[in-house]
Coordinates of C-alpha atoms in Angstrom, one line a residue:
X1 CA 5.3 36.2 -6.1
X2 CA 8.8 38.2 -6.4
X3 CA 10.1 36.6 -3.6
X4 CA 9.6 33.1 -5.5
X5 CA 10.9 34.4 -8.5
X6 CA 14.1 36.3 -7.3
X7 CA 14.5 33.6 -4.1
X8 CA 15.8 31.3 -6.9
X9 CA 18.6 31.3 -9.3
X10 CA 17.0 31.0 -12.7
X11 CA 18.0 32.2 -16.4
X12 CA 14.6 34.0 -16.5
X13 CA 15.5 35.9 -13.5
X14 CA 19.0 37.3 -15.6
X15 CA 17.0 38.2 -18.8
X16 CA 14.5 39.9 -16.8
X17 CA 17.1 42.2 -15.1
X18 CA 19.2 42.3 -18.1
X19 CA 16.7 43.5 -20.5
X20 CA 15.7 46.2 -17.3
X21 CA 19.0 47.2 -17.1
X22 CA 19.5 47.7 -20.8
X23 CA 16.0 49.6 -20.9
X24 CA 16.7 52.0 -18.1
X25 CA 20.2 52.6 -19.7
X26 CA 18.9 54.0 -22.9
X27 CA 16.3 56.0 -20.8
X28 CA 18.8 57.9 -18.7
X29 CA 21.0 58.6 -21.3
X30 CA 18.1 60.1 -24.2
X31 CA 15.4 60.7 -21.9
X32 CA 17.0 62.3 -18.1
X33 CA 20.2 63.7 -19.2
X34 CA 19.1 64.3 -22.6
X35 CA 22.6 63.7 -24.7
X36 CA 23.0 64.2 -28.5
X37 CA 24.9 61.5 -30.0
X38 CA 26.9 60.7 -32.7
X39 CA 27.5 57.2 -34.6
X40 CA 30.9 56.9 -32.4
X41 CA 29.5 58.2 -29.4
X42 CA 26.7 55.4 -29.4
X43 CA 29.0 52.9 -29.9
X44 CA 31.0 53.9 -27.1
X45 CA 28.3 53.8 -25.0
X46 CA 27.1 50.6 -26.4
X47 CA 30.4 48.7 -25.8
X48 CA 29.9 50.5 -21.9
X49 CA 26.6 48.9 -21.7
X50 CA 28.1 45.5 -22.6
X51 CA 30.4 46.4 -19.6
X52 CA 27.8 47.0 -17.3
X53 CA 25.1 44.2 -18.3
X54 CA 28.5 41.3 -17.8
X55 CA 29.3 43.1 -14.1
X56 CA 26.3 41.2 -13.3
X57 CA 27.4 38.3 -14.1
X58 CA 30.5 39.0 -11.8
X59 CA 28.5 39.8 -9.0
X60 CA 26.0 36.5 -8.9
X61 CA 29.7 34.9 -9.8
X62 CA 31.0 36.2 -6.8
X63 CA 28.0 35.6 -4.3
X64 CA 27.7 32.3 -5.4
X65 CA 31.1 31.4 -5.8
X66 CA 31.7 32.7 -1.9
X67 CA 28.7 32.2 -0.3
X68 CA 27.9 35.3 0.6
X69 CA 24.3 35.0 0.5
X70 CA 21.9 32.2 -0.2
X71 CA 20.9 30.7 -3.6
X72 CA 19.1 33.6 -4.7
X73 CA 19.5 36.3 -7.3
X74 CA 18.3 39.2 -4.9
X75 CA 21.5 40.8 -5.3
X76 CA 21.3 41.2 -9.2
X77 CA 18.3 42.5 -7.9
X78 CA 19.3 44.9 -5.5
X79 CA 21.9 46.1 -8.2
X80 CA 19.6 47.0 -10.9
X81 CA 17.3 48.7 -8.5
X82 CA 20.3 51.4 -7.5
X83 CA 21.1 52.2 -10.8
X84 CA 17.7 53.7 -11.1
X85 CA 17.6 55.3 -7.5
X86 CA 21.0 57.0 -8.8
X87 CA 20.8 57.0 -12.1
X88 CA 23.1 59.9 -13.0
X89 CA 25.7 57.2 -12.2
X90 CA 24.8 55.5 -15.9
X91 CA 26.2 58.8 -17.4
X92 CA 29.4 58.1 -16.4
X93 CA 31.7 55.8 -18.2
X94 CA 34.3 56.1 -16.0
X95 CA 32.6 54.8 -13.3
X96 CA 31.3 51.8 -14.7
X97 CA 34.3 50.7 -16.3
X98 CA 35.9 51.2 -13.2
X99 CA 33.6 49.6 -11.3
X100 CA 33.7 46.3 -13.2
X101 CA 37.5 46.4 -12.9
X102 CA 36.9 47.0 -8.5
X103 CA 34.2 44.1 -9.1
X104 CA 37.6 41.9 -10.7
X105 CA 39.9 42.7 -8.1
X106 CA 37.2 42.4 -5.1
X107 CA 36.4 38.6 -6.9
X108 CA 40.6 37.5 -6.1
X109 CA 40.7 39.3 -2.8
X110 CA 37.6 37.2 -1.7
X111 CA 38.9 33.9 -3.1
X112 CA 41.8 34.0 -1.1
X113 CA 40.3 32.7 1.7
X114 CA 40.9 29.6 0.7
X115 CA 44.7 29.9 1.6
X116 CA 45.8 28.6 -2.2
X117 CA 47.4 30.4 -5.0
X118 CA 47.3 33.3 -2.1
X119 CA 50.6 35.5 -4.0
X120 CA 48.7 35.3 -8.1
X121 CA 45.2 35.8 -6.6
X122 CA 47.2 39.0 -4.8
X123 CA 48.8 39.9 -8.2
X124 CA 46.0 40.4 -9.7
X125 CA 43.2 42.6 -7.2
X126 CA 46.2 44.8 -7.6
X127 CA 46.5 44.6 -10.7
X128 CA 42.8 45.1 -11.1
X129 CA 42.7 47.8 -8.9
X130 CA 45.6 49.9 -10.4
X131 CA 43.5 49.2 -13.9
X132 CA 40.8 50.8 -12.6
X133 CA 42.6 53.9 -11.4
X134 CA 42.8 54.4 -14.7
X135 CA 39.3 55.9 -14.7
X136 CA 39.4 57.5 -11.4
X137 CA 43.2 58.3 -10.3
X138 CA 42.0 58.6 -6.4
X139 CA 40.5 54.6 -7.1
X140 CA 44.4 53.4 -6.2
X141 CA 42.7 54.0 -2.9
X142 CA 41.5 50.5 -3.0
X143 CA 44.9 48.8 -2.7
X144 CA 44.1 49.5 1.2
X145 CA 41.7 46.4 0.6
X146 CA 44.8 44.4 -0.6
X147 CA 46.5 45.5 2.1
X148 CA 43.6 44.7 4.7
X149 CA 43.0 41.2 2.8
X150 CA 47.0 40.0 3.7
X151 CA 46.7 41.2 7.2
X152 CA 43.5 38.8 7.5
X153 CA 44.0 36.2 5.7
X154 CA 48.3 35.6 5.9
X155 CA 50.2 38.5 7.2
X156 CA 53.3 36.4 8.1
X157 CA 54.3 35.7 5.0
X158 CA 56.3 39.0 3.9
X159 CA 56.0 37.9 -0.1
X160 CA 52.4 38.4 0.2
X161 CA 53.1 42.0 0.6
X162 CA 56.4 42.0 -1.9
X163 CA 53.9 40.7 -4.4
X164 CA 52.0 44.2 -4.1
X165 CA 54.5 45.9 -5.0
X166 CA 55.5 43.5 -8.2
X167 CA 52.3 44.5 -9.5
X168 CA 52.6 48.2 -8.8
X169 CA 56.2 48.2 -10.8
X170 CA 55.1 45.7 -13.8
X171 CA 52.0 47.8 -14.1
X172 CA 53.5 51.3 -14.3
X173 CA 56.4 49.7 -16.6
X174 CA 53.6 48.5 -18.8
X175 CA 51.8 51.7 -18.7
X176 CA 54.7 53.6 -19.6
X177 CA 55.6 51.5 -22.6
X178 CA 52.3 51.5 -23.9
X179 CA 52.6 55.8 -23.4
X180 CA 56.0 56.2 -25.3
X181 CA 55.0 53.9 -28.0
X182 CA 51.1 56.3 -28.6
X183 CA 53.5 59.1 -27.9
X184 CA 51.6 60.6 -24.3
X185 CA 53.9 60.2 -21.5
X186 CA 52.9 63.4 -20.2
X187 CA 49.4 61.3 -19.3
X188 CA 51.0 59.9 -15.9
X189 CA 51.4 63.5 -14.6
X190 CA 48.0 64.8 -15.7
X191 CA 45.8 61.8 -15.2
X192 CA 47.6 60.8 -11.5
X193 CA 47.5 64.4 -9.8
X194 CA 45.3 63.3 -7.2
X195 CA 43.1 66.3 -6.6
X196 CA 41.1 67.3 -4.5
X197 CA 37.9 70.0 -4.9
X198 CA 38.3 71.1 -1.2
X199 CA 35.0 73.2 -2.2
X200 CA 33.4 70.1 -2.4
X201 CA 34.1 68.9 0.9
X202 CA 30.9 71.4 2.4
X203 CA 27.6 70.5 3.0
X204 CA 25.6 72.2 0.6
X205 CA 27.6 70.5 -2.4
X206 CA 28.0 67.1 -1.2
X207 CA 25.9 66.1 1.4
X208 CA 22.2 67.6 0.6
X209 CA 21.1 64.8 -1.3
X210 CA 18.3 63.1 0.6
X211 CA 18.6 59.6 -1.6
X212 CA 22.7 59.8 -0.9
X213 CA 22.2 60.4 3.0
X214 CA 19.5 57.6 3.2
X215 CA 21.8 55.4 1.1
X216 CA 24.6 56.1 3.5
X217 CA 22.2 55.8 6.5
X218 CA 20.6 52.5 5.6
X219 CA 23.8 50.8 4.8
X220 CA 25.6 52.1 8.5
X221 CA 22.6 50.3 9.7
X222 CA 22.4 47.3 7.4
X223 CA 26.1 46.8 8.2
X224 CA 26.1 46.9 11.3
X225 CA 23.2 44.5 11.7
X226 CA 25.5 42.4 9.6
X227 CA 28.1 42.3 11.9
X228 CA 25.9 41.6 15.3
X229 CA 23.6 39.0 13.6
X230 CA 26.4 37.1 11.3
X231 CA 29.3 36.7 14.2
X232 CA 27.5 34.2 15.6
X233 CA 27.9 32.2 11.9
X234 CA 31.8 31.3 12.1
X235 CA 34.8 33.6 11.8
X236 CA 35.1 33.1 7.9
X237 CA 31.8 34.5 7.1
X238 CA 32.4 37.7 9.5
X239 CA 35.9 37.9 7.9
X240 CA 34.4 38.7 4.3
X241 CA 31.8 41.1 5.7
X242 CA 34.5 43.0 6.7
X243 CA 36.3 43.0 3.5
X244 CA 33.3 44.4 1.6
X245 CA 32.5 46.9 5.0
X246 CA 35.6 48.3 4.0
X247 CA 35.4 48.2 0.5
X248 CA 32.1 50.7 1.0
X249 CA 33.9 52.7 2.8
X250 CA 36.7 53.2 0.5
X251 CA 34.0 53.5 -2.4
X252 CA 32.6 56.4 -0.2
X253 CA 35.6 58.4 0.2
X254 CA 36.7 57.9 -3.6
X255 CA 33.1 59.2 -4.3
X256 CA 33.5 62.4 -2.5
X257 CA 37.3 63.2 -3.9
X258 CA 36.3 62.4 -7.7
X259 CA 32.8 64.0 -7.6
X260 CA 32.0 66.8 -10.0
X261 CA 29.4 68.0 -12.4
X262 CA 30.1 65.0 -14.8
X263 CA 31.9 62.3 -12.2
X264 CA 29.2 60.2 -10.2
X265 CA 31.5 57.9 -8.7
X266 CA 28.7 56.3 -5.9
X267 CA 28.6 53.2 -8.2
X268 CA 31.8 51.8 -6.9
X269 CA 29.8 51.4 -3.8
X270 CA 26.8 49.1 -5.0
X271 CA 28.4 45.9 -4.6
X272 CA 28.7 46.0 -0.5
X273 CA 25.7 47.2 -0.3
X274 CA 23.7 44.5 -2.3
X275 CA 25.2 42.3 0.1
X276 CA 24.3 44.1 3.5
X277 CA 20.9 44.4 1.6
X278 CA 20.9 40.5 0.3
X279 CA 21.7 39.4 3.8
X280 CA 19.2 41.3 5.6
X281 CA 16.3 40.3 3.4
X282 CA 17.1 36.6 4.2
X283 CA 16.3 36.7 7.3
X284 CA 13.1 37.4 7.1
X285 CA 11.1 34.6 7.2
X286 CA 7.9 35.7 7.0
X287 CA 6.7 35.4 3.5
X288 CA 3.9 38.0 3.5
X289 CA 6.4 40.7 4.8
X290 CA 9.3 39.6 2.8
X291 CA 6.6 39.6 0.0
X292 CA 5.6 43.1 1.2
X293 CA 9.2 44.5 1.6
X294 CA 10.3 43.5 -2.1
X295 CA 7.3 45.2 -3.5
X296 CA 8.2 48.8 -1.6
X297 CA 12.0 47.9 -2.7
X298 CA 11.2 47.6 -6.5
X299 CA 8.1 50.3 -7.1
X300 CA 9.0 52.8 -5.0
X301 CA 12.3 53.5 -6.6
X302 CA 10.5 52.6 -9.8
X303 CA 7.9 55.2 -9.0
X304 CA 10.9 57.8 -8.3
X305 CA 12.5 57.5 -11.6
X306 CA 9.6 57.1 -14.1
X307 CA 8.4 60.6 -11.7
X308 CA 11.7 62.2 -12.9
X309 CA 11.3 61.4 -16.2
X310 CA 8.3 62.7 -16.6
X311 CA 9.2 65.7 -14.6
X312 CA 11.8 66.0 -16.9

């Protein structure tokens, strides 16, 4: 029953996980972290739902559009399911924001496979990217993935990496306009520090989640299934599993620089592993176990966060 239901791409299948997304939302922010809002503060967060509900769009958009998985929606569906298995990441408007812009930058970076328009579709993942940092200063991290996408894809060509740079000057020009004209230059220095809580770095703060050392578990695993079982299905489909390999990885390490009592950065790292997910669950063929596995997939974390609420 799910698996016929999420195997396909419908428009039931996106108001179904739409109207879940925009359920548990509320829930988290009212019910599990229990904020008091103002008029202006529910708009804000109104206008970062609208955020979050279109970066599903971009992800189907960018599974389709690539071909990373099959004509399915299980990776909308994977997506929604994370948000409630870490759902303190839905207090944090940073992260979604920057998220969606990572999500932007990680659509060009893919498309450039194609070998055309190669130097805009550069201009703008780093453009994207250095929007993003925005949020989280340590996000700039991701221009490695720029950086890794010209060494696949066209690494002779020394204007690919010129055009990196472009971007990096026309958006700090930009950024510094905009500054002088609102009268907060001294926002360059304070947002772009790049600190780091070395406190955080131990065990006991980062690293005794269970649900975070699963997470990181099953997608090593996932991954590297990926990797051993898609070789064998041509060069360009390895290629883009290694884009988004290292786009976790990245997503990982900007997690554990930014994370504090109100950053929850883990977000940024949702996208990959849909995918690693997505392409896993294809191949089973099965249907009772497929059938079987979805079911676990959606009630147990289901189970998990109506338990928390109520615990709450």
């Amino acid at each position: 029953m799910i698996s016929s239901i999420f195997g396909k791409t419908k428009p039931i299948n996106f108001i179904i996980l739409l109207g879940f997304i925009f359920l548990v939302y509320w829930c988290v922010q009212f019910y599990l972290l229990e904020y008091e809002f103002s008029t202006d503060a529910i708009l804000l967060k109104s206008g970062v739902l609208s955020i979050l509900l279109f970066s599903v769009f971009v992800i189907d958009f960018i599974v389709k559009r690539n071909k990373i998985t099959g004509p399915n929606t299980f990776s909308i569906l994977f997506y929604s399911l994370l948000l409630i298995v870490f759902p303190e990441t839905l207090g944090d408007n940073n992260v979604i924001l920057c998220t969606f812009f990572l999500l932007l930058a990680t659509r060009r970076l893919l498309s450039i496979k194609s070998l055309k328009d190669i130097k805009s579709k550069i201009f703008d993942a780093t453009l994207w990217i250095l929007i993003s940092s925005l949020f989280y200063d340590w996000a700039i991290i991701y221009l490695i993935l720029v950086f890794a996408a010209i060494y696949i894809y066209d690494p002779k060509n020394i204007r690919n990496w010129m055009v990196v740079m472009a971007a990096t000057f026309c958006y700090f020009i930009i950024l510094l306009g905009v500054l002088i004209l609102i009268d907060k230059t001294s926002f360059l220095n304070s947002h772009y520090s790049f600190t780091i809580a070395y406190d955080r770095f131990y065990w006991p703060n980062w690293g005794s989640s269970i649900r975070l050392l699963l997470y990181i578990i099953l997608n090593g695993i996932l991954a590297l299934w990926a990797f051993l079982k898609l070789g064998k299905a041509g060069v360009g489909k390895i290629t883009v599993i290694r884009i988004i390999a290292l786009s976790f990885i990245l997503g990982l390490i900007v997690n554990i620089l930014v994370v504090s009592d109100s950053s929850y950065a883990l977000m940024i790292t949702f996208f990959p592993s849909v995918i690693f997910i997505t392409n896993y669950i294809e191949t089973i063929k099965r249907s009772n176990i497929l059938e079987a596995v979805l079911m676990i997939s959606i009630f147990l974390p289901l189970a998990l966060f109506i338990s928390r609420l109520a615990l709450k």
